[in-house]
Coordinates of C-alpha atoms in Angstrom, one line a residue:
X7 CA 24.0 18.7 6.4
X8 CA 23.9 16.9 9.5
X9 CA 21.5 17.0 12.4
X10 CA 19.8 15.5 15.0
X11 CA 16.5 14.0 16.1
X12 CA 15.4 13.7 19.6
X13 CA 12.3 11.7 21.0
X14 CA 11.1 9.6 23.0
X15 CA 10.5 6.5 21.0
X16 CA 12.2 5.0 17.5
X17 CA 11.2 2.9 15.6
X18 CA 13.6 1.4 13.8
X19 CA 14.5 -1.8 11.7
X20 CA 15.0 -4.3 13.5
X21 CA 14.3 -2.5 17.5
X22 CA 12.2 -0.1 19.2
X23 CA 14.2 2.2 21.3
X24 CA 13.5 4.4 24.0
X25 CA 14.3 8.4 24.2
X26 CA 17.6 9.1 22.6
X27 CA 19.0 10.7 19.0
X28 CA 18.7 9.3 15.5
X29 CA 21.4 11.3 13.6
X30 CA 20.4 12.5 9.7
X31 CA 23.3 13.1 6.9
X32 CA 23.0 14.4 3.9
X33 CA 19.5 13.4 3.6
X34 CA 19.9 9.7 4.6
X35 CA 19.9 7.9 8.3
X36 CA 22.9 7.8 10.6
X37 CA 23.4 6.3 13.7
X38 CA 20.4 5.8 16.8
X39 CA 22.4 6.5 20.1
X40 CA 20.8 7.0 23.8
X41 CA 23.6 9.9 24.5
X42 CA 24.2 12.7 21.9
X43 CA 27.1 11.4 20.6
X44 CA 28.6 14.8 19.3
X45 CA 28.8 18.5 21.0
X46 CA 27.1 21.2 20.0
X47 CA 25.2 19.2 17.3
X48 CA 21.7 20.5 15.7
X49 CA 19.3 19.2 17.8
X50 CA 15.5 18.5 16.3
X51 CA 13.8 18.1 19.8
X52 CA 10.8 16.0 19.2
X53 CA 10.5 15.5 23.4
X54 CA 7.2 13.2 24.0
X55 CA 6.9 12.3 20.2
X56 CA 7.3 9.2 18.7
X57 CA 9.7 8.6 15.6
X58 CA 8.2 5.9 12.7
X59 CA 9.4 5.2 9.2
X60 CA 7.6 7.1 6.7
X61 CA 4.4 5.3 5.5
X62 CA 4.1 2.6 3.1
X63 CA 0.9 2.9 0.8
X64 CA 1.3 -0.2 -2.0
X65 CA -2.7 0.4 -3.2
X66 CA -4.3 3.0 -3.9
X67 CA -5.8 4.7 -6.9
X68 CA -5.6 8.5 -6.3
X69 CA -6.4 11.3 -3.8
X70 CA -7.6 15.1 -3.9
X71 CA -10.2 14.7 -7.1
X72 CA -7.0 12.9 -9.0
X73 CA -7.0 9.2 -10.2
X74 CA -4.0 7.3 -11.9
X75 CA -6.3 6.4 -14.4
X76 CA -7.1 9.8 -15.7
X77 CA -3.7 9.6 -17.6
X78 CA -2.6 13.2 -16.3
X79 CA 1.2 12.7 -14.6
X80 CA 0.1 17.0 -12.8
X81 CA -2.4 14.6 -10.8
X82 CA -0.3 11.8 -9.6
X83 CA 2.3 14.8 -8.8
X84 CA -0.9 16.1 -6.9
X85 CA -1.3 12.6 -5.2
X86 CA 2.2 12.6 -4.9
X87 CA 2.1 15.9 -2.8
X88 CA -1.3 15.0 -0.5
X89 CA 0.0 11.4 0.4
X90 CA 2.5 13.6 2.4
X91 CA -0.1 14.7 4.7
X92 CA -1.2 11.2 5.4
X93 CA 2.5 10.3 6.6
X94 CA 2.8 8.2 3.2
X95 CA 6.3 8.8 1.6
X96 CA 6.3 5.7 -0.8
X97 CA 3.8 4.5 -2.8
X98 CA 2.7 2.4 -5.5
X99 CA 0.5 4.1 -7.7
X100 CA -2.8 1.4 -8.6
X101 CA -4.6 0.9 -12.2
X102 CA -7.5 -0.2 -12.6
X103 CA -9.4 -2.6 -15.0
X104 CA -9.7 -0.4 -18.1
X105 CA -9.9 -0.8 -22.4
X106 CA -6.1 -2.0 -23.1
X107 CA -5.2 1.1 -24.7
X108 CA -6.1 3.4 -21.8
X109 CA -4.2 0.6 -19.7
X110 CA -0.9 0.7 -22.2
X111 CA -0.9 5.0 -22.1
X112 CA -1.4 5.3 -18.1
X113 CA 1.6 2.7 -17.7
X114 CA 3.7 4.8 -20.0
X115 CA 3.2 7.7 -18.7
X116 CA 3.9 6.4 -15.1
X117 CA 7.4 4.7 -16.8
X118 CA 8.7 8.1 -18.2
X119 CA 7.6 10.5 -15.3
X120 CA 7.6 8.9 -11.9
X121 CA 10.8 10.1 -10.5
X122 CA 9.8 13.8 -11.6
X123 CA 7.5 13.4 -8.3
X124 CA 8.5 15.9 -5.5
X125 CA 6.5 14.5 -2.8
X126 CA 5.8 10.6 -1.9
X127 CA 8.0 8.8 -3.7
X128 CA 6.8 6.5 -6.6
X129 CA 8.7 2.7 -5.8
X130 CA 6.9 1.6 -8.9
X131 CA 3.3 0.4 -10.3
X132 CA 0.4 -2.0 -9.2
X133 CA -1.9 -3.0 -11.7
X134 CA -5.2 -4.2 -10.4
X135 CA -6.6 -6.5 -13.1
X136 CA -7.6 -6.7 -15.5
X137 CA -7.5 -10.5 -14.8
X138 CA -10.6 -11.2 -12.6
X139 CA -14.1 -12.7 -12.7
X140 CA -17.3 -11.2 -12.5
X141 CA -18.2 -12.8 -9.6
X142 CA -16.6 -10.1 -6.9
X143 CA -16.0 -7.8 -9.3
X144 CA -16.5 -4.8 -7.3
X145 CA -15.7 -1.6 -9.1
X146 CA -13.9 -3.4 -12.0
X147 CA -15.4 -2.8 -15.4
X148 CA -16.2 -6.9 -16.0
X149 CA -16.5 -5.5 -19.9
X150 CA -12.8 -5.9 -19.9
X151 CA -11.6 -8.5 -17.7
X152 CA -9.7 -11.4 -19.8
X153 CA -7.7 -14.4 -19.2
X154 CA -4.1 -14.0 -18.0
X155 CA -1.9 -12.9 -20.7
X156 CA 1.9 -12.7 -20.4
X157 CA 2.4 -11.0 -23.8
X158 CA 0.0 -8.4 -23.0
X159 CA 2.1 -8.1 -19.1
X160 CA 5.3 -7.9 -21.1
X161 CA 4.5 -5.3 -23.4
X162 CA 3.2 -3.4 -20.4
X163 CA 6.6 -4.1 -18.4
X164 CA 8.1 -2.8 -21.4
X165 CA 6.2 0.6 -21.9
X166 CA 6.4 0.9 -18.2
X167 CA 10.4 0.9 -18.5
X168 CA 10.5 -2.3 -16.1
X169 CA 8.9 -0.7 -12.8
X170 CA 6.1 -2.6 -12.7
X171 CA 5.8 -4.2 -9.1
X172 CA 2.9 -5.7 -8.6
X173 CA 0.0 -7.6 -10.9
X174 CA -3.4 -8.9 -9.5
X175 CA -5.7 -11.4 -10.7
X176 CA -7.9 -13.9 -10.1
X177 CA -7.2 -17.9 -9.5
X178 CA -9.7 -19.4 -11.6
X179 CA -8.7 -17.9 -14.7
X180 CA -7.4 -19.8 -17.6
X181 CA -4.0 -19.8 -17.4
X182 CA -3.6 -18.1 -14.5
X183 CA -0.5 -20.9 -12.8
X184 CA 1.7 -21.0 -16.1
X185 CA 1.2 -16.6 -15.7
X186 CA 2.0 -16.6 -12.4
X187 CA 5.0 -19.1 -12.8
X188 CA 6.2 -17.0 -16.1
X189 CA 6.2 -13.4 -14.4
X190 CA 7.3 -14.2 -10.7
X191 CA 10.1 -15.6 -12.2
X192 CA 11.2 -12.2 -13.9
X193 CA 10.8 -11.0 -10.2
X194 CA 7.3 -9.3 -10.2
X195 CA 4.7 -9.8 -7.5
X196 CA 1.6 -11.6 -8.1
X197 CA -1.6 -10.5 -6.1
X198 CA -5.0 -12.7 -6.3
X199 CA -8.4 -11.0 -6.1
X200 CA -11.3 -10.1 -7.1
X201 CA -12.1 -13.7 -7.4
X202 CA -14.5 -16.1 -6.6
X203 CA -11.8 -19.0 -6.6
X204 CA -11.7 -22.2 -4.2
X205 CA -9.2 -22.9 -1.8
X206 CA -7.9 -25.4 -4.3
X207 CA -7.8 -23.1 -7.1
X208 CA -5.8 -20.4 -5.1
X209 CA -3.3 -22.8 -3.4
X210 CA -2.0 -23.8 -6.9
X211 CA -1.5 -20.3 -7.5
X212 CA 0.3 -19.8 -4.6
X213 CA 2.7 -22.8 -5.0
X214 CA 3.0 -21.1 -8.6
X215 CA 4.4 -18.3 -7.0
X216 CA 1.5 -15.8 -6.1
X217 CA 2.5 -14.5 -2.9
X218 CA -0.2 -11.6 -1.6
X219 CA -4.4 -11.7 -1.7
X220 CA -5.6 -8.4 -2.2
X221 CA -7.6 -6.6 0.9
X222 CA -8.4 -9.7 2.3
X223 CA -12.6 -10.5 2.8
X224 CA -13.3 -7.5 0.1
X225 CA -13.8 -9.5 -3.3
X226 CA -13.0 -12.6 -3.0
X227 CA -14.9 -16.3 -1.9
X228 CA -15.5 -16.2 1.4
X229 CA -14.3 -19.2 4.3
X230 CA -17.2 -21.5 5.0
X231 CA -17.8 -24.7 7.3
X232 CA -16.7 -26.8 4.1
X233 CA -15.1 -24.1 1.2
X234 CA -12.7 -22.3 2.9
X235 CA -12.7 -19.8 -0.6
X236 CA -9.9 -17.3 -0.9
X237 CA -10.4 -15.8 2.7
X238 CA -9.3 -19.4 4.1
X239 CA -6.4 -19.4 1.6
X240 CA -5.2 -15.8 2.9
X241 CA -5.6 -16.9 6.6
X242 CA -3.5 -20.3 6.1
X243 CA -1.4 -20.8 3.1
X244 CA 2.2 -20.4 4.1
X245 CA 4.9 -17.5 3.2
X246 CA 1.6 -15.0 1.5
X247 CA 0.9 -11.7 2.5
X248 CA -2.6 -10.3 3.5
X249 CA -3.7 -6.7 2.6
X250 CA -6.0 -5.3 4.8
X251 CA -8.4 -2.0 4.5
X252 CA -8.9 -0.9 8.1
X253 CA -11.3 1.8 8.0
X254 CA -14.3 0.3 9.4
X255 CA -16.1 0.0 6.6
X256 CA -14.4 -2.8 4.6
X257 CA -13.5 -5.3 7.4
X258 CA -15.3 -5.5 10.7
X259 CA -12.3 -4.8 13.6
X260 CA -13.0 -8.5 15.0
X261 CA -12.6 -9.8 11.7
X262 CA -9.5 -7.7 11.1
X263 CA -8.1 -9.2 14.7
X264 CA -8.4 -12.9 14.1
X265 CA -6.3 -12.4 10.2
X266 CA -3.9 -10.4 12.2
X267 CA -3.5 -13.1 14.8
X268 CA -4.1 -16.2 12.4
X269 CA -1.7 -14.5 9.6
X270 CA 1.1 -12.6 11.8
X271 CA 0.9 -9.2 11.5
X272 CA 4.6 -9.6 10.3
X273 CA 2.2 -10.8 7.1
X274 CA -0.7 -7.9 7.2
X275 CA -0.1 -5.5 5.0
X276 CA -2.4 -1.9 5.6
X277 CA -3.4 -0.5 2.7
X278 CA -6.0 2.2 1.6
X279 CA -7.1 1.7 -1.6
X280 CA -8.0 5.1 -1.9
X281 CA -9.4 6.3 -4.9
X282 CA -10.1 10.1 -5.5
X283 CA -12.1 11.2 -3.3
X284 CA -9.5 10.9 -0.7
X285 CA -8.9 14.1 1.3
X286 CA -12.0 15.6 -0.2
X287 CA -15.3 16.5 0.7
X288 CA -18.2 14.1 0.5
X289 CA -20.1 13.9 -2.4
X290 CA -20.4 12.6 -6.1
X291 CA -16.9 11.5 -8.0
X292 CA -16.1 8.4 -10.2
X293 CA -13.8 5.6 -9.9
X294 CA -12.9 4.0 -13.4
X295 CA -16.2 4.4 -15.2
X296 CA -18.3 4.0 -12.5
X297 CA -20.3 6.8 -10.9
X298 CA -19.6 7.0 -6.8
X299 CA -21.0 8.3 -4.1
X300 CA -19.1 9.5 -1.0
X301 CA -21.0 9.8 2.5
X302 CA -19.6 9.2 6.0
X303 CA -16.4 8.7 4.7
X304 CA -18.1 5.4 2.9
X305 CA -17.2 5.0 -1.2
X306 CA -20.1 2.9 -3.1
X307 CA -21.4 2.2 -6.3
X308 CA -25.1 2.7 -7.4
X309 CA -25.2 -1.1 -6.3
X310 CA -24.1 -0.5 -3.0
X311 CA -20.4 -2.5 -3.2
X312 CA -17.9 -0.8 -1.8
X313 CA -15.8 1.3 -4.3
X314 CA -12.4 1.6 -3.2
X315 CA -12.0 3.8 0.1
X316 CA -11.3 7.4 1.4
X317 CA -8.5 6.1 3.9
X318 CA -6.1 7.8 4.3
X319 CA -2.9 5.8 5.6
X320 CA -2.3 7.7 8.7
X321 CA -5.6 6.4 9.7
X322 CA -5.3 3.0 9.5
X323 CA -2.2 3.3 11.8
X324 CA -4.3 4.9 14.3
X325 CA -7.8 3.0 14.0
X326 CA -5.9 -0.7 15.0
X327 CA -4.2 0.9 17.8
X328 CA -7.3 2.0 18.9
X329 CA -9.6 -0.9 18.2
X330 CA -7.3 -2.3 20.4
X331 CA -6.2 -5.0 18.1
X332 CA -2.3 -4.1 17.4
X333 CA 0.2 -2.4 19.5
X334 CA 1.7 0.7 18.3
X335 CA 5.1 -1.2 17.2
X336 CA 2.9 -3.9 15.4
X337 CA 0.8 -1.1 13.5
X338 CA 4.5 0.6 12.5
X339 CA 5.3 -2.7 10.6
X340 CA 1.6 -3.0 9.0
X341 CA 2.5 0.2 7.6
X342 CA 5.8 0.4 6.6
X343 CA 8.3 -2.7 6.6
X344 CA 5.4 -5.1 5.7
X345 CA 3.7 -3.8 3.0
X346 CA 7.2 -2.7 1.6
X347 CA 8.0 -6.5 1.8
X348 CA 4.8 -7.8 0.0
X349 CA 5.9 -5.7 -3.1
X350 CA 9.9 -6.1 -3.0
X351 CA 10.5 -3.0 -2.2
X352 CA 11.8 -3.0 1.2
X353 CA 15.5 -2.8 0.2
X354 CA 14.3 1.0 -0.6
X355 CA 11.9 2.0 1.8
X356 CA 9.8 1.1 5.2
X357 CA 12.4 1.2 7.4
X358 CA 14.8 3.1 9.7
X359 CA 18.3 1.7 9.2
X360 CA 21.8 3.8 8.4
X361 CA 22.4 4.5 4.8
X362 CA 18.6 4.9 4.1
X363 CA 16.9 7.9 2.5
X364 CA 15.7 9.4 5.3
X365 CA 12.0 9.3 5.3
X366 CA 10.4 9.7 8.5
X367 CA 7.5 10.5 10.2
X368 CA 6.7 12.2 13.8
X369 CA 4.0 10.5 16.1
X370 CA 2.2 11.7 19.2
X371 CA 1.8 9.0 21.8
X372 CA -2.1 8.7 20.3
X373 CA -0.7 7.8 17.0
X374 CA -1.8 11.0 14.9
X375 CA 1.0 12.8 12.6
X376 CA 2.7 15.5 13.5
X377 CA 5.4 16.0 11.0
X378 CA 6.7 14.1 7.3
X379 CA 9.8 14.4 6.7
X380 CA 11.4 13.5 3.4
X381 CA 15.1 13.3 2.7
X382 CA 15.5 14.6 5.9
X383 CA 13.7 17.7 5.1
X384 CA 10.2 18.7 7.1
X385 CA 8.1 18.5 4.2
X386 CA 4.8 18.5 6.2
X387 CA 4.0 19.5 9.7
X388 CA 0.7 20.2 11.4

């Protein structure tokens, strides 16, 4: 099948173009062109909409009353389905700290099922943790966080049949430079948070091989006059990414501006860290063990920390154009080709380019969805 797209704005890899076609075969990106470059083609006429990659969501924990941790593949197919209406069409399902056994069946599950998913597309698995201190633990069970261990990683890798993406963990543990050394080298990312590390202690992580600090400010030592903590370490360490949870809740917009322009937001990865509540109604739910309370789209813990987020992706692309702290192009890449980056998976997703699956998303001019495409196929539409 061949078609298509008109619009009035692409944006694609490595340019933003103005109105012209975008041509879709067989399920996977074509040509861009300003003039239709065929007669009496199948038009898509998306006049006075915008055309973006399809989202990138590299953390989050569930959506719609499901949680990867509940160890039931019919939820993540559920999360798998909803991320869809939040213009996400890849994503990284996210553990969280948990008893190793729990830890060892979720990851096999994920390893034997994930490409029976018919909606957002599983690119592999984060695990948050279990690696942290109890210092900015947040919603982490502290009852099981450990030391780095690389046999306990591999055995993981192993029951996850190799797709495991992403690992997070905090500096200061024992051990943690010889881990990060051992599994960047076997090509997996290496994420540092929910720590309470100095600047020190996360810069030899980082010249280890670490390479992304997870939602920057939430969990982690803060910068000072004299300790610039982990937050310094995200802002200026060189060649590391910077998650970010732009909801309004987690990161003050001012705070979220001077990352973006002290990092590049060619290095500020959106994320959600949604947990289940997502896309539901306020209210009582759970994240891990913990009870949580939902109100004004705010996640917390009976102690008041934050507890994950309700955000959905589509969001965040909206809320920095609107704080007025990223153009529309810059809030694309957040979205997409940089948080695809961060995790290695860019050569699969994030991006507009020929010979791509096409996974796309239509945009009004005020940055809301209108439409998810997957495979070239309108899978969602307002």
């Amino acid at each position: 099948m061949r078609y298509f797209v008109y619009a009035d704005k692409f944006f694609l890899k490595n340019a933003v173009e103005d109105a012209g076609y975008l041509e879709i075969v067989a399920g996977k990106f074509g040509s861009y062109s300003k003039t239709l470059p065929v007669d009496h083609a199948e038009v898509i006429d998306c006049k006075g909409k915008w055309i973006a990659p399809g989202l990138v969501d590299t953390h989050i924990h569930g959506l719609l009353n499901h949680d990867v941790m509940d160890n039931d593949f019919e939820g993540i197919k559920a999360i798998s389905e909803g991320l869809l209406s939040c213009g996400v069409t890849s994503f990284l399902p996210t553990t969280l700290t948990a008893p190793v056994d729990l830890l060892n069946k979720v990851i096999e599950t994920i390893g034997k099922h994930y490409q029976e998913v018919q909606g957002a597309k599983i690119q592999g698995i984060y695990l948050e943790g279990p690696f942290f201190t109890e210092e900015h633990k947040g919603a982490q069970n502290p009852d099981y966080f450990s030391d780095p261990d690389l046999r306990a990683f591999e055995k993981w890798q192993q029951l996850s049949g190799g797709i495991i993406k992403k690992i997070a963990l905090a500096p200061e543990r024992k051990g943690a430079a010889e881990f990060v050394k051992n599994v960047t080298e076997q090509g997996v990312v290496v994420a540092l948070g929910h720590s309470n590390a100095s600047f020190e202690q996360a810069k030899e992580v980082v010249e280890s091989g670490a390479s992304v600090f997870v939602h920057t400010y939430n969990g982690m030592s803060p910068l000072t006059s004299r300790e610039l903590g982990m937050v310094g370490a995200a802002m200026t360490l060189e060649k590391v990414f910077a998650e970010l949870i732009c909801d309004g809740h987690h990161v003050h917009p001012l705070a979220a501006k001077i990352l973006m322009d002290v990092r590049g937001r060619d290095r500020v990865a959106m994320i959600t860290d949604c947990m289940r509540a997502g896309a539901m109604p306020d209210g009582a739910y759970t994240l891990g063990e913990f009870p949580v309370i939902v109100k004004d789209g705010k996640a917390t813990i009976e102690n008041g920390s934050l507890a994950g987020s309700v955000l959905k992706l589509k969001e965040a692309l909206k809320n920095v154009v609107d704080w007025g702290i990223a153009t529309p192009e810059e809030a694309v890449m957040m979205t997409t080709i940089v948080p695809a980056a961060s995790c290695h998976i860019d050569d699969v997703c994030g991006s507009i380019a020929p010979g791509r699956e096409a996974d796309f998303i239509v945009l009004t001019d005020k940055m809301e969805l209108e439409a998810t495409y997957l495979n070239g196929v309108c899978r969602y539409h307002v």
